[in-house]
Tab-separated table of C-alpha atoms in Angstrom:
chain	number	residue	atom	x	y	z
A	1	UNK	CA	-24.434	-16.791	-17.467
A	2	UNK	CA	-28.033	-17.560	-18.431
A	3	UNK	CA	-29.444	-20.891	-19.586
A	4	UNK	CA	-32.997	-21.282	-20.889
A	5	UNK	CA	-35.011	-24.481	-20.527
A	6	UNK	CA	-38.525	-25.823	-20.807
A	7	UNK	CA	-37.935	-28.129	-17.820
A	8	UNK	CA	-39.365	-27.226	-14.444
A	9	UNK	CA	-37.268	-29.707	-12.427
A	10	UNK	CA	-33.517	-30.327	-12.521
A	11	UNK	CA	-31.979	-33.706	-11.730
A	12	UNK	CA	-28.420	-34.222	-10.478
A	13	UNK	CA	-27.375	-35.215	-14.010
A	14	UNK	CA	-28.921	-32.008	-15.382
A	15	UNK	CA	-26.920	-29.950	-12.887
A	16	UNK	CA	-23.694	-31.767	-13.811
A	17	UNK	CA	-24.374	-31.119	-17.511
A	18	UNK	CA	-24.932	-27.404	-16.815
A	19	UNK	CA	-21.681	-27.220	-14.839
A	20	UNK	CA	-19.733	-28.805	-17.706
A	21	UNK	CA	-21.224	-26.224	-20.047
A	22	UNK	CA	-20.315	-23.510	-17.566
A	23	UNK	CA	-16.662	-24.637	-17.491
A	24	UNK	CA	-16.430	-24.125	-21.236
A	25	UNK	CA	-17.725	-20.555	-20.967
A	26	UNK	CA	-15.420	-19.391	-18.167
A	27	UNK	CA	-12.630	-18.238	-20.478
A	28	UNK	CA	-14.280	-14.956	-21.495
A	29	UNK	CA	-14.995	-13.693	-17.965
A	30	UNK	CA	-11.568	-14.709	-16.680
A	31	UNK	CA	-9.827	-12.954	-19.598
A	32	UNK	CA	-11.786	-9.747	-18.942
A	33	UNK	CA	-10.822	-9.796	-15.267
A	34	UNK	CA	-7.225	-10.559	-16.204
A	35	UNK	CA	-7.093	-7.507	-18.462
A	36	UNK	CA	-8.638	-5.340	-15.757
A	37	UNK	CA	-5.838	-6.425	-13.397
A	38	UNK	CA	-3.266	-5.435	-16.028
A	39	UNK	CA	-2.336	-8.978	-17.092
A	40	UNK	CA	-2.451	-8.300	-20.838
A	41	UNK	CA	-1.357	-10.580	-23.682
A	42	UNK	CA	1.735	-8.410	-24.231
A	43	UNK	CA	3.249	-10.056	-21.155
A	44	UNK	CA	3.537	-13.233	-23.261
A	45	UNK	CA	5.550	-11.437	-25.977
A	46	UNK	CA	8.421	-13.622	-27.207
A	47	UNK	CA	11.999	-12.444	-27.571
A	48	UNK	CA	13.061	-11.855	-31.178
A	49	UNK	CA	16.576	-13.236	-30.703
A	50	UNK	CA	19.069	-14.038	-27.978
A	51	UNK	CA	20.107	-10.910	-26.033
A	52	UNK	CA	17.614	-8.800	-28.026
A	53	UNK	CA	15.506	-6.320	-26.039
A	54	UNK	CA	12.128	-7.729	-25.053
A	55	UNK	CA	10.130	-5.011	-23.306
A	56	UNK	CA	6.567	-5.808	-22.201
A	57	UNK	CA	4.739	-2.531	-21.567
A	58	UNK	CA	1.183	-2.694	-20.216
A	59	UNK	CA	-0.949	0.408	-20.750
A	60	UNK	CA	-3.973	-0.464	-18.645
A	61	UNK	CA	-6.699	1.411	-20.510
A	62	UNK	CA	-9.077	-1.375	-19.463
A	63	UNK	CA	-8.917	-0.411	-15.785
A	64	UNK	CA	-9.142	3.288	-16.713
A	65	UNK	CA	-12.287	2.735	-18.797
A	66	UNK	CA	-13.995	0.512	-16.213
A	67	UNK	CA	-13.143	2.756	-13.250
A	68	UNK	CA	-14.156	5.987	-14.996
A	69	UNK	CA	-17.415	4.497	-16.252
A	70	UNK	CA	-18.260	2.994	-12.849
A	71	UNK	CA	-17.408	6.174	-10.972
A	72	UNK	CA	-19.501	8.300	-13.327
A	73	UNK	CA	-22.449	5.935	-12.960
A	74	UNK	CA	-22.350	4.890	-9.301
A	75	UNK	CA	-19.954	7.359	-7.664
A	76	UNK	CA	-22.896	8.936	-5.860
A	77	UNK	CA	-25.283	6.782	-3.780
A	78	UNK	CA	-28.681	5.813	-5.147
A	79	UNK	CA	-31.587	7.705	-3.522
A	80	UNK	CA	-34.906	6.060	-2.624
A	81	UNK	CA	-38.290	7.636	-1.940
A	82	UNK	CA	-41.921	6.550	-1.809
A	83	UNK	CA	-44.236	7.577	-4.631
A	84	UNK	CA	-47.237	7.351	-2.288
A	85	UNK	CA	-45.321	9.081	0.523
A	86	UNK	CA	-45.435	5.955	2.670
A	87	UNK	CA	-42.466	6.796	4.893
A	88	UNK	CA	-42.713	3.610	6.963
A	89	UNK	CA	-41.806	1.355	4.065
A	90	UNK	CA	-38.904	3.593	3.032
A	91	UNK	CA	-37.602	3.642	6.614
A	92	UNK	CA	-37.791	-0.159	6.844
A	93	UNK	CA	-35.949	-0.478	3.541
A	94	UNK	CA	-33.273	2.017	4.549
A	95	UNK	CA	-32.641	0.095	7.765
A	96	UNK	CA	-31.786	-3.009	5.727
A	97	UNK	CA	-29.612	-0.956	3.368
A	98	UNK	CA	-27.669	0.689	6.196
A	99	UNK	CA	-27.063	-2.700	7.807
A	100	UNK	CA	-25.500	-3.900	4.530
A	101	UNK	CA	-23.626	-0.666	3.620
A	102	UNK	CA	-25.684	-0.569	0.445
A	103	UNK	CA	-23.828	2.340	-1.210
A	104	UNK	CA	-20.467	0.530	-1.138
A	105	UNK	CA	-22.150	-2.713	-2.184
A	106	UNK	CA	-23.781	-1.052	-5.217
A	107	UNK	CA	-20.403	0.337	-6.266
A	108	UNK	CA	-18.918	-3.158	-6.085
A	109	UNK	CA	-21.739	-4.558	-8.231
A	110	UNK	CA	-21.380	-1.752	-10.787
A	111	UNK	CA	-17.624	-2.376	-11.004
A	112	UNK	CA	-18.112	-6.119	-11.571
A	113	UNK	CA	-20.734	-5.459	-14.257
A	114	UNK	CA	-18.451	-2.905	-15.931
A	115	UNK	CA	-15.691	-5.506	-16.280
A	116	UNK	CA	-17.586	-8.694	-17.186
A	117	UNK	CA	-20.914	-7.289	-18.418
A	118	UNK	CA	-22.948	-8.653	-15.508
A	119	UNK	CA	-22.942	-8.856	-11.726
A	120	UNK	CA	-24.824	-11.055	-9.279
A	121	UNK	CA	-26.091	-10.641	-5.745
A	122	UNK	CA	-27.135	-13.264	-3.209
A	123	UNK	CA	-29.612	-12.460	-0.414
A	124	UNK	CA	-29.538	-14.525	2.770
A	125	UNK	CA	-30.392	-14.418	6.471
A	126	UNK	CA	-27.500	-14.080	8.919
A	127	UNK	CA	-27.165	-15.561	12.402
A	128	UNK	CA	-29.142	-12.672	13.885
A	129	UNK	CA	-32.032	-13.255	11.454
A	130	UNK	CA	-31.133	-10.015	9.657
A	131	UNK	CA	-31.413	-9.643	5.887
A	132	UNK	CA	-28.011	-9.580	4.211
A	133	UNK	CA	-26.900	-9.352	0.602
A	134	UNK	CA	-23.459	-9.884	-0.905
A	135	UNK	CA	-21.837	-9.818	-4.325
A	136	UNK	CA	-20.993	-13.163	-5.956
A	137	UNK	CA	-18.298	-13.272	-8.691
A	138	UNK	CA	-19.995	-13.326	-12.080
A	139	UNK	CA	-17.934	-16.301	-13.264
A	140	UNK	CA	-19.471	-18.466	-10.513
A	141	UNK	CA	-23.178	-17.908	-11.246
A	142	UNK	CA	-25.533	-19.665	-13.655
A	143	UNK	CA	-29.178	-18.588	-13.874
A	144	UNK	CA	-31.575	-21.232	-15.205
A	145	UNK	CA	-34.616	-19.468	-16.689
A	146	UNK	CA	-37.738	-20.679	-18.415
A	147	UNK	CA	-38.088	-20.215	-22.153
A	148	UNK	CA	-40.924	-17.679	-21.932
A	149	UNK	CA	-40.633	-14.015	-22.816
A	150	UNK	CA	-40.506	-13.122	-19.111
A	151	UNK	CA	-37.396	-15.312	-18.596
A	152	UNK	CA	-38.473	-16.186	-15.075
A	153	UNK	CA	-35.600	-17.445	-12.926
A	154	UNK	CA	-36.265	-21.070	-11.967
A	155	UNK	CA	-32.899	-21.900	-10.399
A	156	UNK	CA	-29.667	-20.127	-9.531
A	157	UNK	CA	-26.548	-22.287	-9.497
A	158	UNK	CA	-23.324	-21.197	-7.852
A	159	UNK	CA	-20.387	-23.242	-9.179
A	160	UNK	CA	-17.201	-22.373	-7.287
A	161	UNK	CA	-13.842	-23.568	-5.976
A	162	UNK	CA	-12.430	-23.447	-2.447
A	163	UNK	CA	-8.633	-23.530	-2.470
A	164	UNK	CA	-6.690	-25.382	0.196
A	165	UNK	CA	-3.870	-23.888	2.248
A	166	UNK	CA	-1.238	-24.653	-0.406
A	167	UNK	CA	-3.029	-22.267	-2.787
A	168	UNK	CA	-2.858	-24.792	-5.644
A	169	UNK	CA	-5.210	-27.683	-4.924
A	170	UNK	CA	-8.902	-27.044	-4.395
A	171	UNK	CA	-12.305	-28.583	-3.790
A	172	UNK	CA	-15.183	-27.789	-6.118
A	173	UNK	CA	-18.757	-27.198	-4.959
A	174	UNK	CA	-22.169	-26.437	-6.449
A	175	UNK	CA	-25.010	-24.690	-4.598
A	176	UNK	CA	-28.437	-24.886	-6.228
A	177	UNK	CA	-31.115	-22.367	-5.186
A	178	UNK	CA	-34.764	-22.778	-6.104
A	179	UNK	CA	-37.777	-20.763	-4.939
A	180	UNK	CA	-37.689	-22.203	-1.420
A	181	UNK	CA	-34.510	-24.203	-0.744
A	182	UNK	CA	-30.772	-24.380	-1.322
A	183	UNK	CA	-29.088	-27.738	-1.952
A	184	UNK	CA	-25.305	-28.265	-1.724
A	185	UNK	CA	-23.250	-30.612	-3.904
A	186	UNK	CA	-19.620	-31.551	-4.294
A	187	UNK	CA	-18.421	-31.583	-7.909
A	188	UNK	CA	-15.488	-33.103	-9.745
A	189	UNK	CA	-15.016	-33.349	-13.527
A	190	UNK	CA	-18.685	-33.823	-14.386
A	191	UNK	CA	-19.431	-36.005	-11.346
A	192	UNK	CA	-21.753	-34.550	-8.724
A	193	UNK	CA	-22.705	-35.723	-5.230
A	194	UNK	CA	-25.287	-34.192	-2.890
A	195	UNK	CA	-24.109	-33.010	0.532
A	196	UNK	CA	-26.912	-33.245	3.098
A	197	UNK	CA	-30.523	-32.319	2.439
A	198	UNK	CA	-32.150	-29.136	1.122
A	199	UNK	CA	-32.124	-26.127	3.466
A	200	UNK	CA	-34.736	-23.362	3.559
A	201	UNK	CA	-33.519	-19.926	2.511
A	202	UNK	CA	-36.827	-18.281	3.676
A	203	UNK	CA	-37.222	-15.888	0.725
A	204	UNK	CA	-40.325	-16.108	-1.449
A	205	UNK	CA	-38.314	-16.475	-4.690
A	206	UNK	CA	-34.863	-17.513	-5.888
A	207	UNK	CA	-32.656	-15.187	-3.763
A	208	UNK	CA	-30.332	-14.157	-6.588
A	209	UNK	CA	-30.377	-10.801	-8.392
A	210	UNK	CA	-28.761	-10.118	-11.757
A	211	UNK	CA	-27.364	-6.687	-12.662
A	212	UNK	CA	-26.666	-6.454	-16.386
A	213	UNK	CA	-24.260	-3.835	-17.705
A	214	UNK	CA	-26.255	-3.504	-20.928
A	215	UNK	CA	-28.604	-5.496	-23.139
A	216	UNK	CA	-25.809	-7.668	-24.576
A	217	UNK	CA	-24.097	-8.210	-21.198
A	218	UNK	CA	-20.849	-6.747	-22.583
A	219	UNK	CA	-18.083	-5.226	-20.482
A	220	UNK	CA	-17.222	-1.551	-20.929
A	221	UNK	CA	-13.782	-2.218	-22.442
A	222	UNK	CA	-14.555	-5.518	-24.158
A	223	UNK	CA	-14.922	-3.941	-27.613
A	224	UNK	CA	-11.573	-2.107	-27.480
A	225	UNK	CA	-9.346	-4.903	-26.174
A	226	UNK	CA	-7.762	-5.421	-29.611
A	227	UNK	CA	-6.927	-1.696	-29.731
A	228	UNK	CA	-5.382	-1.922	-26.250
A	229	UNK	CA	-3.320	-4.923	-27.396
A	230	UNK	CA	-2.118	-2.923	-30.407
A	231	UNK	CA	-1.172	0.040	-28.200
A	232	UNK	CA	0.706	-2.247	-25.770
A	233	UNK	CA	2.608	-3.741	-28.701
A	234	UNK	CA	3.424	-0.337	-30.194
A	235	UNK	CA	4.762	0.915	-26.867
A	236	UNK	CA	6.806	-2.240	-26.254
A	237	UNK	CA	8.343	-2.365	-29.744
A	238	UNK	CA	9.158	1.357	-29.603
A	239	UNK	CA	11.152	0.781	-26.421
A	240	UNK	CA	12.825	-2.259	-28.036
A	241	UNK	CA	13.916	-0.051	-30.937
A	242	UNK	CA	15.247	2.587	-28.540
A	243	UNK	CA	17.384	-0.023	-26.792
A	244	UNK	CA	18.601	-1.277	-30.159
A	245	UNK	CA	19.546	2.313	-30.954
A	246	UNK	CA	21.643	2.689	-27.791
A	247	UNK	CA	23.263	-0.721	-28.358
A	248	UNK	CA	24.460	0.202	-31.876
A	249	UNK	CA	27.507	-1.406	-33.530
A	250	UNK	CA	30.650	0.596	-34.342
A	251	UNK	CA	31.796	-0.050	-37.917
A	252	UNK	CA	35.533	0.509	-38.614
A	253	UNK	CA	36.626	0.850	-42.235
A	254	UNK	CA	40.186	0.299	-43.449
A	255	UNK	CA	41.386	-1.378	-40.258
A	256	UNK	CA	40.905	-5.006	-41.160
A	257	UNK	CA	43.750	-6.218	-38.944
A	258	UNK	CA	42.128	-4.913	-35.765
A	259	UNK	CA	41.964	-7.503	-32.965
A	260	UNK	CA	40.371	-7.570	-29.531
A	261	UNK	CA	43.373	-5.927	-27.888
A	262	UNK	CA	43.196	-3.069	-30.371
A	263	UNK	CA	39.510	-2.575	-29.579
A	264	UNK	CA	40.242	-2.421	-25.857
A	265	UNK	CA	43.000	0.117	-26.499
A	266	UNK	CA	40.607	2.210	-28.589
A	267	UNK	CA	38.038	2.183	-25.783
A	268	UNK	CA	40.678	3.102	-23.226
A	269	UNK	CA	42.541	5.806	-25.160
A	270	UNK	CA	39.554	7.068	-27.156
A	271	UNK	CA	41.781	7.534	-30.186
A	272	UNK	CA	41.171	6.173	-33.708
A	273	UNK	CA	43.891	6.150	-36.395
A	274	UNK	CA	42.888	5.334	-39.970
A	275	UNK	CA	44.802	4.856	-43.159
A	276	UNK	CA	43.686	6.665	-46.293
A	277	UNK	CA	40.102	5.649	-47.173
A	278	UNK	CA	39.363	4.381	-43.658
A	279	UNK	CA	36.712	5.643	-41.237
A	280	UNK	CA	34.217	4.783	-38.500
A	281	UNK	CA	30.456	5.055	-38.112
A	282	UNK	CA	27.655	3.673	-35.989
A	283	UNK	CA	25.392	1.004	-37.486
A	284	UNK	CA	21.943	1.986	-36.220
A	285	UNK	CA	18.310	1.437	-37.130
A	286	UNK	CA	16.639	4.513	-38.584
A	287	UNK	CA	13.600	5.368	-36.446
A	288	UNK	CA	10.688	7.285	-37.944
A	289	UNK	CA	9.515	8.918	-34.711
A	290	UNK	CA	6.705	10.880	-36.340
A	291	UNK	CA	5.195	7.790	-37.984
A	292	UNK	CA	5.370	5.778	-34.752
A	293	UNK	CA	3.833	8.535	-32.637
A	294	UNK	CA	1.048	9.074	-35.180
A	295	UNK	CA	0.114	5.391	-34.944
A	296	UNK	CA	0.051	5.480	-31.137
A	297	UNK	CA	-1.955	8.711	-31.108
A	298	UNK	CA	-4.494	7.201	-33.517
A	299	UNK	CA	-4.810	4.066	-31.383
A	300	UNK	CA	-5.226	6.158	-28.252
A	301	UNK	CA	-7.981	8.272	-29.811
A	302	UNK	CA	-9.789	5.162	-31.104
A	303	UNK	CA	-9.699	3.582	-27.644
A	304	UNK	CA	-11.409	6.628	-26.140
A	305	UNK	CA	-13.774	7.019	-29.091
A	306	UNK	CA	-15.098	3.469	-29.188
A	307	UNK	CA	-15.274	3.064	-25.404
A	308	UNK	CA	-17.072	6.461	-25.077
A	309	UNK	CA	-14.781	7.278	-22.137
A	310	UNK	CA	-12.974	10.586	-22.768
A	311	UNK	CA	-9.359	11.331	-21.957
A	312	UNK	CA	-9.726	13.531	-18.881
A	313	UNK	CA	-6.110	14.719	-19.194
A	314	UNK	CA	-6.904	16.259	-22.574
A	315	UNK	CA	-6.570	20.042	-22.844
A	316	UNK	CA	-10.259	20.293	-23.755
A	317	UNK	CA	-11.045	19.537	-20.081
A	318	UNK	CA	-9.274	22.629	-18.813
A	319	UNK	CA	-10.371	24.029	-15.475
A	320	UNK	CA	-12.102	27.048	-16.991
A	321	UNK	CA	-14.537	24.992	-19.095
A	322	UNK	CA	-18.187	25.604	-18.192
A	323	UNK	CA	-20.442	22.892	-16.807
A	324	UNK	CA	-22.533	22.766	-19.978
A	325	UNK	CA	-19.403	22.400	-22.115
A	326	UNK	CA	-18.198	19.511	-19.960
A	327	UNK	CA	-21.572	17.785	-20.300
A	328	UNK	CA	-21.334	18.004	-24.085
A	329	UNK	CA	-17.863	16.460	-23.969
A	330	UNK	CA	-19.242	13.656	-21.780
A	331	UNK	CA	-22.299	12.991	-23.957
A	332	UNK	CA	-20.947	9.595	-25.058
A	333	UNK	CA	-20.275	8.521	-21.478
A	334	UNK	CA	-23.729	9.785	-20.511
A	335	UNK	CA	-25.302	7.471	-23.106
A	336	UNK	CA	-23.423	4.540	-21.578
A	337	UNK	CA	-24.558	5.628	-18.105
A	338	UNK	CA	-28.206	5.804	-19.166
A	339	UNK	CA	-28.053	2.195	-20.412
A	340	UNK	CA	-26.411	1.077	-17.181
A	341	UNK	CA	-29.080	2.888	-15.161
A	342	UNK	CA	-31.991	1.147	-16.877
A	343	UNK	CA	-30.563	-2.324	-16.372
A	344	UNK	CA	-29.263	-1.704	-12.857
A	345	UNK	CA	-32.663	-0.364	-11.849
A	346	UNK	CA	-34.263	-3.687	-12.808
A	347	UNK	CA	-31.880	-5.435	-10.430
A	348	UNK	CA	-32.598	-3.002	-7.600
A	349	UNK	CA	-36.347	-3.502	-8.048
A	350	UNK	CA	-35.909	-7.261	-7.737
A	351	UNK	CA	-33.749	-6.752	-4.629
A	352	UNK	CA	-36.451	-4.556	-3.061
A	353	UNK	CA	-39.102	-7.118	-3.991
A	354	UNK	CA	-37.184	-9.918	-2.265
A	355	UNK	CA	-36.505	-7.776	0.802
A	356	UNK	CA	-40.151	-6.691	0.872
A	357	UNK	CA	-41.306	-10.299	0.868
A	358	UNK	CA	-39.048	-11.117	3.807
A	359	UNK	CA	-40.098	-8.019	5.790
A	360	UNK	CA	-43.744	-8.937	5.204
A	361	UNK	CA	-43.053	-12.472	6.437
A	362	UNK	CA	-41.499	-10.996	9.594
A	363	UNK	CA	-44.458	-8.562	9.950
A	364	UNK	CA	-42.086	-5.585	9.858
A	365	UNK	CA	-43.428	-3.757	6.818
A	366	UNK	CA	-45.468	-4.330	3.672
A	367	UNK	CA	-43.344	-2.921	0.830
A	368	UNK	CA	-44.459	-2.769	-2.782
A	369	UNK	CA	-41.352	-2.392	-4.968
A	370	UNK	CA	-43.447	-0.417	-7.477
A	371	UNK	CA	-44.017	2.246	-4.835
A	372	UNK	CA	-40.276	2.852	-4.350
A	373	UNK	CA	-38.828	5.500	-6.631
A	374	UNK	CA	-35.146	4.940	-7.437
A	375	UNK	CA	-33.058	8.000	-8.335
A	376	UNK	CA	-29.559	7.821	-9.838
A	377	UNK	CA	-27.234	10.832	-9.950
A	378	UNK	CA	-24.320	11.136	-12.378
A	379	UNK	CA	-21.043	11.754	-10.577
A	380	UNK	CA	-20.209	15.060	-12.244
A	381	UNK	CA	-18.575	18.117	-10.723
A	382	UNK	CA	-21.698	19.960	-9.611
A	383	UNK	CA	-22.502	23.603	-9.076
A	384	UNK	CA	-24.476	23.312	-5.852
A	385	UNK	CA	-25.403	26.996	-5.857
A	386	UNK	CA	-26.857	26.668	-9.341
A	387	UNK	CA	-28.759	23.525	-8.333
A	388	UNK	CA	-30.161	25.286	-5.267
A	389	UNK	CA	-31.383	28.121	-7.478
A	390	UNK	CA	-33.149	25.601	-9.716
A	391	UNK	CA	-34.847	24.100	-6.656
A	392	UNK	CA	-35.987	27.577	-5.618
A	393	UNK	CA	-37.483	28.293	-9.041
A	394	UNK	CA	-39.287	24.951	-9.154
A	395	UNK	CA	-40.948	25.376	-5.773
A	396	UNK	CA	-44.714	25.106	-6.131
A	397	UNK	CA	-44.422	23.216	-9.437
A	398	UNK	CA	-42.771	20.071	-8.076
A	399	UNK	CA	-43.215	18.220	-4.788
A	400	UNK	CA	-40.845	19.056	-1.946
A	401	UNK	CA	-39.516	15.503	-1.869
A	402	UNK	CA	-38.735	15.653	-5.579
A	403	UNK	CA	-36.977	18.993	-5.073
A	404	UNK	CA	-34.809	17.486	-2.347
A	405	UNK	CA	-33.893	14.544	-4.589
A	406	UNK	CA	-32.519	17.037	-7.129
A	407	UNK	CA	-29.887	18.218	-4.665
A	408	UNK	CA	-26.680	16.181	-5.150
A	409	UNK	CA	-25.772	16.248	-1.455
A	410	UNK	CA	-29.163	14.770	-0.355
A	411	UNK	CA	-29.065	10.954	-0.567
A	412	UNK	CA	-32.260	10.211	1.403
A	413	UNK	CA	-35.051	12.718	0.584
A	414	UNK	CA	-37.492	11.088	3.023
A	415	UNK	CA	-35.075	11.387	5.930
A	416	UNK	CA	-34.267	14.966	4.924
A	417	UNK	CA	-37.982	15.820	4.931
A	418	UNK	CA	-38.297	14.458	8.471
A	419	UNK	CA	-35.338	16.531	9.634
A	420	UNK	CA	-36.817	19.651	8.063
A	421	UNK	CA	-40.168	19.060	9.747
A	422	UNK	CA	-38.452	18.564	13.121
A	423	UNK	CA	-36.504	21.788	12.705
A	424	UNK	CA	-39.635	23.698	11.744
A	425	UNK	CA	-41.525	22.316	14.744
A	426	UNK	CA	-38.709	23.282	17.097
A	427	UNK	CA	-38.556	26.789	15.634
A	428	UNK	CA	-34.995	26.332	14.359
A	429	UNK	CA	-35.847	27.671	10.909
A	430	UNK	CA	-37.477	30.868	12.263
A	431	UNK	CA	-40.933	30.922	13.714
A	432	UNK	CA	-42.700	32.666	10.842
A	433	UNK	CA	-40.685	31.020	8.015
A	434	UNK	CA	-42.695	29.107	5.472
A	435	UNK	CA	-42.078	25.544	4.257
A	436	UNK	CA	-40.485	27.077	1.184
A	437	UNK	CA	-37.992	28.900	3.374
A	438	UNK	CA	-37.114	25.614	5.085
A	439	UNK	CA	-36.345	23.730	1.887
A	440	UNK	CA	-34.511	26.548	0.188
A	441	UNK	CA	-32.515	27.292	3.291
A	442	UNK	CA	-31.440	23.656	3.455
A	443	UNK	CA	-30.573	23.603	-0.253
A	444	UNK	CA	-28.552	26.804	-0.159
A	445	UNK	CA	-26.845	25.834	3.072
A	446	UNK	CA	-25.616	22.596	1.416
A	447	UNK	CA	-24.598	24.522	-1.684
A	448	UNK	CA	-22.474	26.934	0.277
A	449	UNK	CA	-24.158	29.762	-1.601
A	450	UNK	CA	-24.563	33.355	-0.521
A	451	UNK	CA	-27.795	33.657	-2.521
A	452	UNK	CA	-30.058	33.464	0.516
A	453	UNK	CA	-33.664	34.478	-0.135
A	454	UNK	CA	-34.890	37.653	1.432
A	455	UNK	CA	-36.392	37.309	4.892
A	456	UNK	CA	-40.178	37.525	4.858
A	457	UNK	CA	-41.301	40.784	6.364
A	458	UNK	CA	-43.919	40.668	9.041
A	459	UNK	CA	-46.622	43.216	9.644
C-alpha cells in the first residue's frame, strides 16, 4: 500500500490515522490470499432446501495461474555481472546473497507479488553484524512517499498482529522506519503508544524495498476471479443435479391404495402388479449435458485467455512440439513475464543500492548499483545443445561474460569466468587451447552435446 503526502514529518496521530486507513484497505489483499489457498466464495454456498444436495467444489485456478506465472518468471535464479568488469564488487554482493539464500528469497517475493500485486522486503543487520533481508507480508506494509514524480519513500510502516498462544487473541504493533531509525509502537483501535526510543537501523535510506507485479499492482489472477467463481458454481450445481438424478422419485400410477407396507414389499420382492391403465416411472430432472459442458468449457478457455496462462495439459502442448512452437503458444505469458521483469528489476536495484551503502560503511566494497547488470531467464524447457551452438557462433562478437550469461545452467557468469581462467592456468583445458576453446568446451559440456569443436592442430 502506498500513501502520498506533502508532509516531511509524521506525528503519532498521523501514524494512527494511516493505520486506520490501512485497516479499511486490508480486505482486497486478504481475499486474494484466501482464493490462492483455495478458500473460494463457493464454500459459502447455501443449501436450496432441506436434504437437498449442496456440493461445494473448488477448482483452484487461482493457485494454478499464480504458480505457473511465478515459476515461468523466477523459476531460474537471477544472474548478476559487472558492466565494468569489477569482479570485487560482484563477489562482495554474491557473498551477501549466498548468506541470505537469495534465489529462494526472490522466488518467495515473486510468488507474493503474483498473488497480491506487490511484495515487500525488509533489510536489517543480524546479531553477527551481517546484512540480512526477509520478505514481509504485503498486507502489513504501508509506504509513505512524497508527492513528487519520483515518489521518494519517506517512511515505511509495518502494521501487524502477534497472536497469543490461544490463536484467537492478539496484540497489535506498528514499526515506523525512516531514513535512519526505526520506532516501535503498540496500537489498538486507532490509539497508538510509543514503545521505547528510536533505534538505528544503520542503512543510508529507508530499509524497505517494494517489488510491484505490474504498473497497476494487480495480482495475476485478480481479473479472472469472477470467471473462477462461475466455474466453481457450474461444477457444484452440476454435481447437485447428478445427485438429484440418482435420488429420483418412483411414480406409481393406478395403485392409489398403496401404503408403506406395500412399498416395502415391492422393494423386497421387486415385483410390481398394476391394474389396467396403471404403470410406474421415475420422476427425474432432464439434464442437458452438452449445454452444461459447453458453458464450463467456455469458462475454462476464458480463464486461460484473460490470465494469459495457457492450459499445459492441452493437446497443443504435445511432447513433439518444437521449441519455437512452444514459445509462440506462450507469447501471452511471455508478455506478462516481461512486465514482471521490469518492475522486479527496479526492486533489485534498490536492494543492491541499500546493500552497497552498508558495505561501503563497513569498508568492504564500494558498489554502484548502476554497474551491476541483472539478467533474468525464463523458465522454459531449454535445448542446451542449441544454446551452446549459439554461444559458439557469437564468439568474437559478444563479450565472454555475456556469452556465459546466455547459458541457462550458468547462474554466476563472473564466478564461471574465474573457474575457466583457473582451469586454463592449470592446463586442464589443454595447453594450446584458446580462450574460445575454454568457453565453448564449458558450454557444450553443460549442454551434454556431442557437437564438440574440432581440436586445433599444431604445427
